[in-house]
Amino acid sequence: MPELPDVEQARKLLHERCVGRKLTQVRAASDSIVFAGATDLESRLRGRKMVGSGRRGKQFWLEFSKQLVLFVHFGMTGQVHVKGESASHYRKIEVDVGADWPPQYTKLELQFGQLQVAFTDPRRLGRIRLYEGVASESPIVSKLGFDPVIDPPSPQAFAEMVMRRKMPVKALLLKQEFSAGVGNWIADEVLFRSSIHPAQLASTLTQVQTNELLRQLKDVCGTAVAANADSRLFPKEWLFHYRWAKGRKQPAQMPDGRAIE
């Protein structure tokens, strides 16, 4: 599933291309699952100017005039496409746009004059919602935990948050109410680089371990965001480049021969 860096890449792309532009056309597919109760979306958005954007964890949003907010969560296979540009994409999921527009599996198409944007979602696990008001005050955002890039906690606060939880540390990192934006590969990368077993109970970690865990969490997320989620630019020593062989005939291993279990 797309994780924090992928979502930030999509948000940044739309912010750079669309802020200051007026929505001239909106087309929404008939999909009550993806739109999660958002009604009259086309008429409510059409004619409004995009004035900003934001993100927390894997949730991002586009802000329109008169405090109307469009929330987007990619789920497992969501993508953003800007016509004429390379799509944002997760490593394993790509939609072949070709010469066709809108792309296959389009759920929402936004047109800002000549600029056209599409949200695709083959597996329909993403969510698109409308909210009137300030985005940060919405229940969608307020229930999320800290964002490792935007507002990481202090080492002492992080240690206290971790040590009071009697659950495997990887499971804790994956809880969006704890650390928003962390998914499977980020959790694995952070734990691997911290030399902490994913199944170790969070409550048994030492202050030294939590300090290192937080440091790696900020470093991995920050590095991936700085690379604009382009995995070709991730450090070559990262587990990320070698973990995907799991499940194949040849066992996954690091360059030094260490097996990835």
PDB file of N, CA, C and O in Angstrom, residues 77-130:
ATOM      1  N   THR A  77      -4.261   0.708  -3.654  1.00  0.00           N
ATOM      2  CA  THR A  77      -3.895   0.861  -5.063  1.00  0.00           C
ATOM      3  C   THR A  77      -4.216   2.227  -5.643  1.00  0.00           C
ATOM      4  O   THR A  77      -4.249   2.389  -6.862  1.00  0.00           O
ATOM      5  N   GLY A  78      -4.468   3.217  -4.811  1.00  0.00           N
ATOM      6  CA  GLY A  78      -4.801   4.536  -5.325  1.00  0.00           C
ATOM      7  C   GLY A  78      -3.612   5.233  -5.962  1.00  0.00           C
ATOM      8  O   GLY A  78      -2.459   5.015  -5.574  1.00  0.00           O
ATOM      9  N   GLN A  79      -3.889   6.054  -6.961  1.00  0.00           N
ATOM     10  CA  GLN A  79      -2.859   6.820  -7.650  1.00  0.00           C
ATOM     11  C   GLN A  79      -3.410   8.169  -8.085  1.00  0.00           C
ATOM     12  O   GLN A  79      -4.620   8.332  -8.269  1.00  0.00           O
ATOM     13  N   VAL A  80      -2.503   9.113  -8.299  1.00  0.00           N
ATOM     14  CA  VAL A  80      -2.827  10.397  -8.889  1.00  0.00           C
ATOM     15  C   VAL A  80      -2.186  10.460 -10.268  1.00  0.00           C
ATOM     16  O   VAL A  80      -1.034  10.058 -10.445  1.00  0.00           O
ATOM     17  N   HIS A  81      -2.943  10.959 -11.223  1.00  0.00           N
ATOM     18  CA  HIS A  81      -2.418  11.157 -12.573  1.00  0.00           C
ATOM     19  C   HIS A  81      -2.678  12.592 -12.998  1.00  0.00           C
ATOM     20  O   HIS A  81      -3.783  13.107 -12.815  1.00  0.00           O
ATOM     21  N   VAL A  82      -1.656  13.240 -13.560  1.00  0.00           N
ATOM     22  CA  VAL A  82      -1.820  14.531 -14.208  1.00  0.00           C
ATOM     23  C   VAL A  82      -1.584  14.292 -15.687  1.00  0.00           C
ATOM     24  O   VAL A  82      -0.542  13.742 -16.080  1.00  0.00           O
ATOM     25  N   LYS A  83      -2.557  14.642 -16.491  1.00  0.00           N
ATOM     26  CA  LYS A  83      -2.460  14.343 -17.922  1.00  0.00           C
ATOM     27  C   LYS A  83      -1.183  14.929 -18.513  1.00  0.00           C
ATOM     28  O   LYS A  83      -0.848  16.084 -18.302  1.00  0.00           O
ATOM     29  N   GLY A  84      -0.446  14.056 -19.201  1.00  0.00           N
ATOM     30  CA  GLY A  84       0.797  14.471 -19.835  1.00  0.00           C
ATOM     31  C   GLY A  84       2.023  14.329 -18.964  1.00  0.00           C
ATOM     32  O   GLY A  84       3.133  14.611 -19.416  1.00  0.00           O
ATOM     33  N   GLU A  85       1.837  13.855 -17.708  1.00  0.00           N
ATOM     34  CA  GLU A  85       2.966  13.675 -16.802  1.00  0.00           C
ATOM     35  C   GLU A  85       2.989  12.252 -16.266  1.00  0.00           C
ATOM     36  O   GLU A  85       1.978  11.545 -16.274  1.00  0.00           O
ATOM     37  N   SER A  86       4.145  11.831 -15.758  1.00  0.00           N
ATOM     38  CA  SER A  86       4.269  10.507 -15.160  1.00  0.00           C
ATOM     39  C   SER A  86       3.403  10.437 -13.913  1.00  0.00           C
ATOM     40  O   SER A  86       3.330  11.392 -13.139  1.00  0.00           O
ATOM     41  N   ALA A  87       2.763   9.288 -13.724  1.00  0.00           N
ATOM     42  CA  ALA A  87       1.867   9.134 -12.579  1.00  0.00           C
ATOM     43  C   ALA A  87       2.653   8.891 -11.298  1.00  0.00           C
ATOM     44  O   ALA A  87       3.766   8.370 -11.318  1.00  0.00           O
ATOM     45  N   SER A  88       2.050   9.308 -10.177  1.00  0.00           N
ATOM     46  CA  SER A  88       2.569   8.859  -8.888  1.00  0.00           C
ATOM     47  C   SER A  88       2.215   7.388  -8.802  1.00  0.00           C
ATOM     48  O   SER A  88       1.166   6.964  -9.263  1.00  0.00           O
ATOM     49  N   HIS A  89       3.103   6.585  -8.249  1.00  0.00           N
ATOM     50  CA  HIS A  89       2.761   5.169  -8.155  1.00  0.00           C
ATOM     51  C   HIS A  89       3.525   4.482  -7.061  1.00  0.00           C
ATOM     52  O   HIS A  89       4.647   4.850  -6.732  1.00  0.00           O
ATOM     53  N   TYR A  90       2.857   3.492  -6.493  1.00  0.00           N
ATOM     54  CA  TYR A  90       3.487   2.620  -5.524  1.00  0.00           C
ATOM     55  C   TYR A  90       4.281   1.584  -6.292  1.00  0.00           C
ATOM     56  O   TYR A  90       3.962   1.257  -7.437  1.00  0.00           O
ATOM     57  N   ARG A  91       5.309   1.027  -5.672  1.00  0.00           N
ATOM     58  CA  ARG A  91       6.225   0.126  -6.345  1.00  0.00           C
ATOM     59  C   ARG A  91       5.532  -0.989  -7.120  1.00  0.00           C
ATOM     60  O   ARG A  91       5.901  -1.311  -8.243  1.00  0.00           O
ATOM     61  N   LYS A  92       4.496  -1.606  -6.539  1.00  0.00           N
ATOM     62  CA  LYS A  92       3.903  -2.782  -7.155  1.00  0.00           C
ATOM     63  C   LYS A  92       2.616  -2.512  -7.933  1.00  0.00           C
ATOM     64  O   LYS A  92       2.059  -3.408  -8.537  1.00  0.00           O
ATOM     65  N   ILE A  93       2.109  -1.300  -7.886  1.00  0.00           N
ATOM     66  CA  ILE A  93       0.831  -1.005  -8.511  1.00  0.00           C
ATOM     67  C   ILE A  93       0.992   0.147  -9.490  1.00  0.00           C
ATOM     68  O   ILE A  93       1.357   1.243  -9.106  1.00  0.00           O
ATOM     69  N   GLU A  94       0.702  -0.110 -10.756  1.00  0.00           N
ATOM     70  CA  GLU A  94       0.724   0.945 -11.744  1.00  0.00           C
ATOM     71  C   GLU A  94      -0.481   0.796 -12.659  1.00  0.00           C
ATOM     72  O   GLU A  94      -0.892  -0.311 -12.987  1.00  0.00           O
ATOM     73  N   VAL A  95      -1.056   1.902 -13.066  1.00  0.00           N
ATOM     74  CA  VAL A  95      -2.128   1.913 -14.040  1.00  0.00           C
ATOM     75  C   VAL A  95      -1.534   2.421 -15.343  1.00  0.00           C
ATOM     76  O   VAL A  95      -0.945   3.505 -15.385  1.00  0.00           O
ATOM     77  N   ASP A  96      -1.681   1.637 -16.399  1.00  0.00           N
ATOM     78  CA  ASP A  96      -1.138   2.014 -17.695  1.00  0.00           C
ATOM     79  C   ASP A  96      -2.092   3.017 -18.350  1.00  0.00           C
ATOM     80  O   ASP A  96      -3.190   2.655 -18.781  1.00  0.00           O
ATOM     81  N   VAL A  97      -1.659   4.272 -18.417  1.00  0.00           N
ATOM     82  CA  VAL A  97      -2.520   5.303 -18.988  1.00  0.00           C
ATOM     83  C   VAL A  97      -2.530   5.242 -20.502  1.00  0.00           C
ATOM     84  O   VAL A  97      -3.569   5.333 -21.148  1.00  0.00           O
ATOM     85  N   GLY A  98      -1.346   5.050 -21.101  1.00  0.00           N
ATOM     86  CA  GLY A  98      -1.266   5.033 -22.550  1.00  0.00           C
ATOM     87  C   GLY A  98      -1.754   6.344 -23.135  1.00  0.00           C
ATOM     88  O   GLY A  98      -1.541   7.423 -22.595  1.00  0.00           O
ATOM     89  N   ALA A  99      -2.481   6.244 -24.253  1.00  0.00           N
ATOM     90  CA  ALA A  99      -3.003   7.444 -24.907  1.00  0.00           C
ATOM     91  C   ALA A  99      -4.409   7.782 -24.434  1.00  0.00           C
ATOM     92  O   ALA A  99      -4.982   8.795 -24.843  1.00  0.00           O
ATOM     93  N   ASP A 100      -4.970   6.925 -23.602  1.00  0.00           N
ATOM     94  CA  ASP A 100      -6.349   7.117 -23.177  1.00  0.00           C
ATOM     95  C   ASP A 100      -6.449   8.073 -21.985  1.00  0.00           C
ATOM     96  O   ASP A 100      -5.611   8.060 -21.096  1.00  0.00           O
ATOM     97  N   TRP A 101      -7.481   8.894 -22.008  1.00  0.00           N
ATOM     98  CA  TRP A 101      -7.794   9.752 -20.872  1.00  0.00           C
ATOM     99  C   TRP A 101      -9.306   9.854 -20.758  1.00  0.00           C
ATOM    100  O   TRP A 101      -9.970  10.047 -21.766  1.00  0.00           O
ATOM    101  N   PRO A 102      -9.877   9.727 -19.576  1.00  0.00           N
ATOM    102  CA  PRO A 102      -9.185   9.434 -18.305  1.00  0.00           C
ATOM    103  C   PRO A 102      -8.662   8.009 -18.263  1.00  0.00           C
ATOM    104  O   PRO A 102      -9.121   7.148 -19.023  1.00  0.00           O
ATOM    105  N   PRO A 103      -7.714   7.730 -17.374  1.00  0.00           N
ATOM    106  CA  PRO A 103      -7.137   6.389 -17.275  1.00  0.00           C
ATOM    107  C   PRO A 103      -8.182   5.367 -16.817  1.00  0.00           C
ATOM    108  O   PRO A 103      -9.225   5.719 -16.270  1.00  0.00           O
ATOM    109  N   GLN A 104      -7.861   4.108 -17.048  1.00  0.00           N
ATOM    110  CA  GLN A 104      -8.705   3.024 -16.545  1.00  0.00           C
ATOM    111  C   GLN A 104      -8.776   3.098 -15.013  1.00  0.00           C
ATOM    112  O   GLN A 104      -7.821   3.518 -14.366  1.00  0.00           O
ATOM    113  N   TYR A 105      -9.903   2.739 -14.461  1.00  0.00           N
ATOM    114  CA  TYR A 105     -10.152   2.727 -13.009  1.00  0.00           C
ATOM    115  C   TYR A 105     -10.244   4.127 -12.407  1.00  0.00           C
ATOM    116  O   TYR A 105     -10.104   4.298 -11.197  1.00  0.00           O
ATOM    117  N   THR A 106     -10.496   5.143 -13.233  1.00  0.00           N
ATOM    118  CA  THR A 106     -10.647   6.491 -12.693  1.00  0.00           C
ATOM    119  C   THR A 106     -11.900   6.584 -11.826  1.00  0.00           C
ATOM    120  O   THR A 106     -12.988   6.184 -12.238  1.00  0.00           O
ATOM    121  N   LYS A 107     -11.732   7.133 -10.635  1.00  0.00           N
ATOM    122  CA  LYS A 107     -12.855   7.354  -9.725  1.00  0.00           C
ATOM    123  C   LYS A 107     -13.260   8.822  -9.688  1.00  0.00           C
ATOM    124  O   LYS A 107     -14.426   9.139  -9.481  1.00  0.00           O
ATOM    125  N   LEU A 108     -12.279   9.697  -9.849  1.00  0.00           N
ATOM    126  CA  LEU A 108     -12.562  11.129  -9.811  1.00  0.00           C
ATOM    127  C   LEU A 108     -11.655  11.847 -10.799  1.00  0.00           C
ATOM    128  O   LEU A 108     -10.450  11.623 -10.819  1.00  0.00           O
ATOM    129  N   GLU A 109     -12.271  12.691 -11.621  1.00  0.00           N
ATOM    130  CA  GLU A 109     -11.514  13.489 -12.577  1.00  0.00           C
ATOM    131  C   GLU A 109     -11.761  14.964 -12.285  1.00  0.00           C
ATOM    132  O   GLU A 109     -12.913  15.409 -12.172  1.00  0.00           O
ATOM    133  N   LEU A 110     -10.686  15.703 -12.128  1.00  0.00           N
ATOM    134  CA  LEU A 110     -10.753  17.136 -11.871  1.00  0.00           C
ATOM    135  C   LEU A 110     -10.117  17.871 -13.034  1.00  0.00           C
ATOM    136  O   LEU A 110      -9.006  17.536 -13.456  1.00  0.00           O
ATOM    137  N   GLN A 111     -10.807  18.883 -13.541  1.00  0.00           N
ATOM    138  CA  GLN A 111     -10.277  19.661 -14.642  1.00  0.00           C
ATOM    139  C   GLN A 111     -10.153  21.117 -14.230  1.00  0.00           C
ATOM    140  O   GLN A 111     -11.127  21.759 -13.840  1.00  0.00           O
ATOM    141  N   PHE A 112      -8.930  21.618 -14.297  1.00  0.00           N
ATOM    142  CA  PHE A 112      -8.632  23.015 -13.992  1.00  0.00           C
ATOM    143  C   PHE A 112      -8.280  23.699 -15.311  1.00  0.00           C
ATOM    144  O   PHE A 112      -7.106  23.821 -15.656  1.00  0.00           O
ATOM    145  N   GLY A 113      -9.269  24.082 -16.088  1.00  0.00           N
ATOM    146  CA  GLY A 113      -8.992  24.615 -17.417  1.00  0.00           C
ATOM    147  C   GLY A 113      -8.402  23.518 -18.283  1.00  0.00           C
ATOM    148  O   GLY A 113      -9.005  22.463 -18.473  1.00  0.00           O
ATOM    149  N   GLN A 114      -7.183  23.743 -18.773  1.00  0.00           N
ATOM    150  CA  GLN A 114      -6.519  22.744 -19.611  1.00  0.00           C
ATOM    151  C   GLN A 114      -5.827  21.645 -18.798  1.00  0.00           C
ATOM    152  O   GLN A 114      -5.448  20.609 -19.332  1.00  0.00           O
ATOM    153  N   LEU A 115      -5.663  21.882 -17.517  1.00  0.00           N
ATOM    154  CA  LEU A 115      -4.989  20.910 -16.654  1.00  0.00           C
ATOM    155  C   LEU A 115      -5.981  19.857 -16.174  1.00  0.00           C
ATOM    156  O   LEU A 115      -7.025  20.188 -15.605  1.00  0.00           O
ATOM    157  N   GLN A 116      -5.662  18.597 -16.392  1.00  0.00           N
ATOM    158  CA  GLN A 116      -6.565  17.515 -16.020  1.00  0.00           C
ATOM    159  C   GLN A 116      -5.886  16.556 -15.045  1.00  0.00           C
ATOM    160  O   GLN A 116      -4.741  16.149 -15.250  1.00  0.00           O
ATOM    161  N   VAL A 117      -6.627  16.211 -13.989  1.00  0.00           N
ATOM    162  CA  VAL A 117      -6.137  15.336 -12.927  1.00  0.00           C
ATOM    163  C   VAL A 117      -7.112  14.186 -12.747  1.00  0.00           C
ATOM    164  O   VAL A 117      -8.334  14.386 -12.832  1.00  0.00           O
ATOM    165  N   ALA A 118      -6.585  12.992 -12.500  1.00  0.00           N
ATOM    166  CA  ALA A 118      -7.448  11.837 -12.255  1.00  0.00           C
ATOM    167  C   ALA A 118      -6.943  11.043 -11.062  1.00  0.00           C
ATOM    168  O   ALA A 118      -5.731  10.908 -10.858  1.00  0.00           O
ATOM    169  N   PHE A 119      -7.887  10.538 -10.269  1.00  0.00           N
ATOM    170  CA  PHE A 119      -7.585   9.620  -9.175  1.00  0.00           C
ATOM    171  C   PHE A 119      -8.069   8.237  -9.615  1.00  0.00           C
ATOM    172  O   PHE A 119      -9.253   8.053  -9.914  1.00  0.00           O
ATOM    173  N   THR A 120      -7.172   7.265  -9.637  1.00  0.00           N
ATOM    174  CA  THR A 120      -7.550   5.902 -10.006  1.00  0.00           C
ATOM    175  C   THR A 120      -7.419   4.975  -8.802  1.00  0.00           C
ATOM    176  O   THR A 120      -6.612   5.217  -7.901  1.00  0.00           O
ATOM    177  N   ASP A 121      -8.199   3.918  -8.810  1.00  0.00           N
ATOM    178  CA  ASP A 121      -8.170   2.966  -7.697  1.00  0.00           C
ATOM    179  C   ASP A 121      -8.751   1.624  -8.142  1.00  0.00           C
ATOM    180  O   ASP A 121      -9.944   1.372  -7.994  1.00  0.00           O
ATOM    181  N   PRO A 122      -7.907   0.736  -8.692  1.00  0.00           N
ATOM    182  CA  PRO A 122      -8.401  -0.545  -9.201  1.00  0.00           C
ATOM    183  C   PRO A 122      -9.110  -1.407  -8.157  1.00  0.00           C
ATOM    184  O   PRO A 122     -10.110  -2.054  -8.455  1.00  0.00           O
ATOM    185  N   ARG A 123      -8.608  -1.426  -6.929  1.00  0.00           N
ATOM    186  CA  ARG A 123      -9.174  -2.331  -5.922  1.00  0.00           C
ATOM    187  C   ARG A 123     -10.232  -1.679  -5.042  1.00  0.00           C
ATOM    188  O   ARG A 123     -10.782  -2.314  -4.155  1.00  0.00           O
ATOM    189  N   ARG A 124     -10.493  -0.403  -5.236  1.00  0.00           N
ATOM    190  CA  ARG A 124     -11.578   0.311  -4.561  1.00  0.00           C
ATOM    191  C   ARG A 124     -11.448   0.314  -3.041  1.00  0.00           C
ATOM    192  O   ARG A 124     -12.450   0.322  -2.321  1.00  0.00           O
ATOM    193  N   LEU A 125     -10.225   0.354  -2.554  1.00  0.00           N
ATOM    194  CA  LEU A 125      -9.997   0.415  -1.111  1.00  0.00           C
ATOM    195  C   LEU A 125      -9.629   1.830  -0.650  1.00  0.00           C
ATOM    196  O   LEU A 125      -9.465   2.058   0.537  1.00  0.00           O
ATOM    197  N   GLY A 126      -9.491   2.739  -1.597  1.00  0.00           N
ATOM    198  CA  GLY A 126      -9.236   4.122  -1.253  1.00  0.00           C
ATOM    199  C   GLY A 126     -10.525   4.809  -0.826  1.00  0.00           C
ATOM    200  O   GLY A 126     -11.625   4.263  -0.958  1.00  0.00           O
ATOM    201  N   ARG A 127     -10.391   6.034  -0.300  1.00  0.00           N
ATOM    202  CA  ARG A 127     -11.552   6.788   0.140  1.00  0.00           C
ATOM    203  C   ARG A 127     -11.410   8.255  -0.268  1.00  0.00           C
ATOM    204  O   ARG A 127     -10.337   8.856  -0.126  1.00  0.00           O
ATOM    205  N   ILE A 128     -12.505   8.818  -0.764  1.00  0.00           N
ATOM    206  CA  ILE A 128     -12.564  10.233  -1.133  1.00  0.00           C
ATOM    207  C   ILE A 128     -13.739  10.843  -0.384  1.00  0.00           C
ATOM    208  O   ILE A 128     -14.870  10.356  -0.486  1.00  0.00           O
ATOM    209  N   ARG A 129     -13.476  11.917   0.375  1.00  0.00           N
ATOM    210  CA  ARG A 129     -14.515  12.519   1.212  1.00  0.00           C
ATOM    211  C   ARG A 129     -14.471  14.044   1.077  1.00  0.00           C
ATOM    212  O   ARG A 129     -13.433  14.619   0.762  1.00  0.00           O
ATOM    213  N   LEU A 130     -15.597  14.672   1.356  1.00  0.00           N
ATOM    214  CA  LEU A 130     -15.672  16.128   1.422  1.00  0.00           C
ATOM    215  C   LEU A 130     -15.896  16.553   2.868  1.00  0.00           C
ATOM    216  O   LEU A 130     -16.590  15.864   3.619  1.00  0.00           O
TER     217      LEU A 130
END
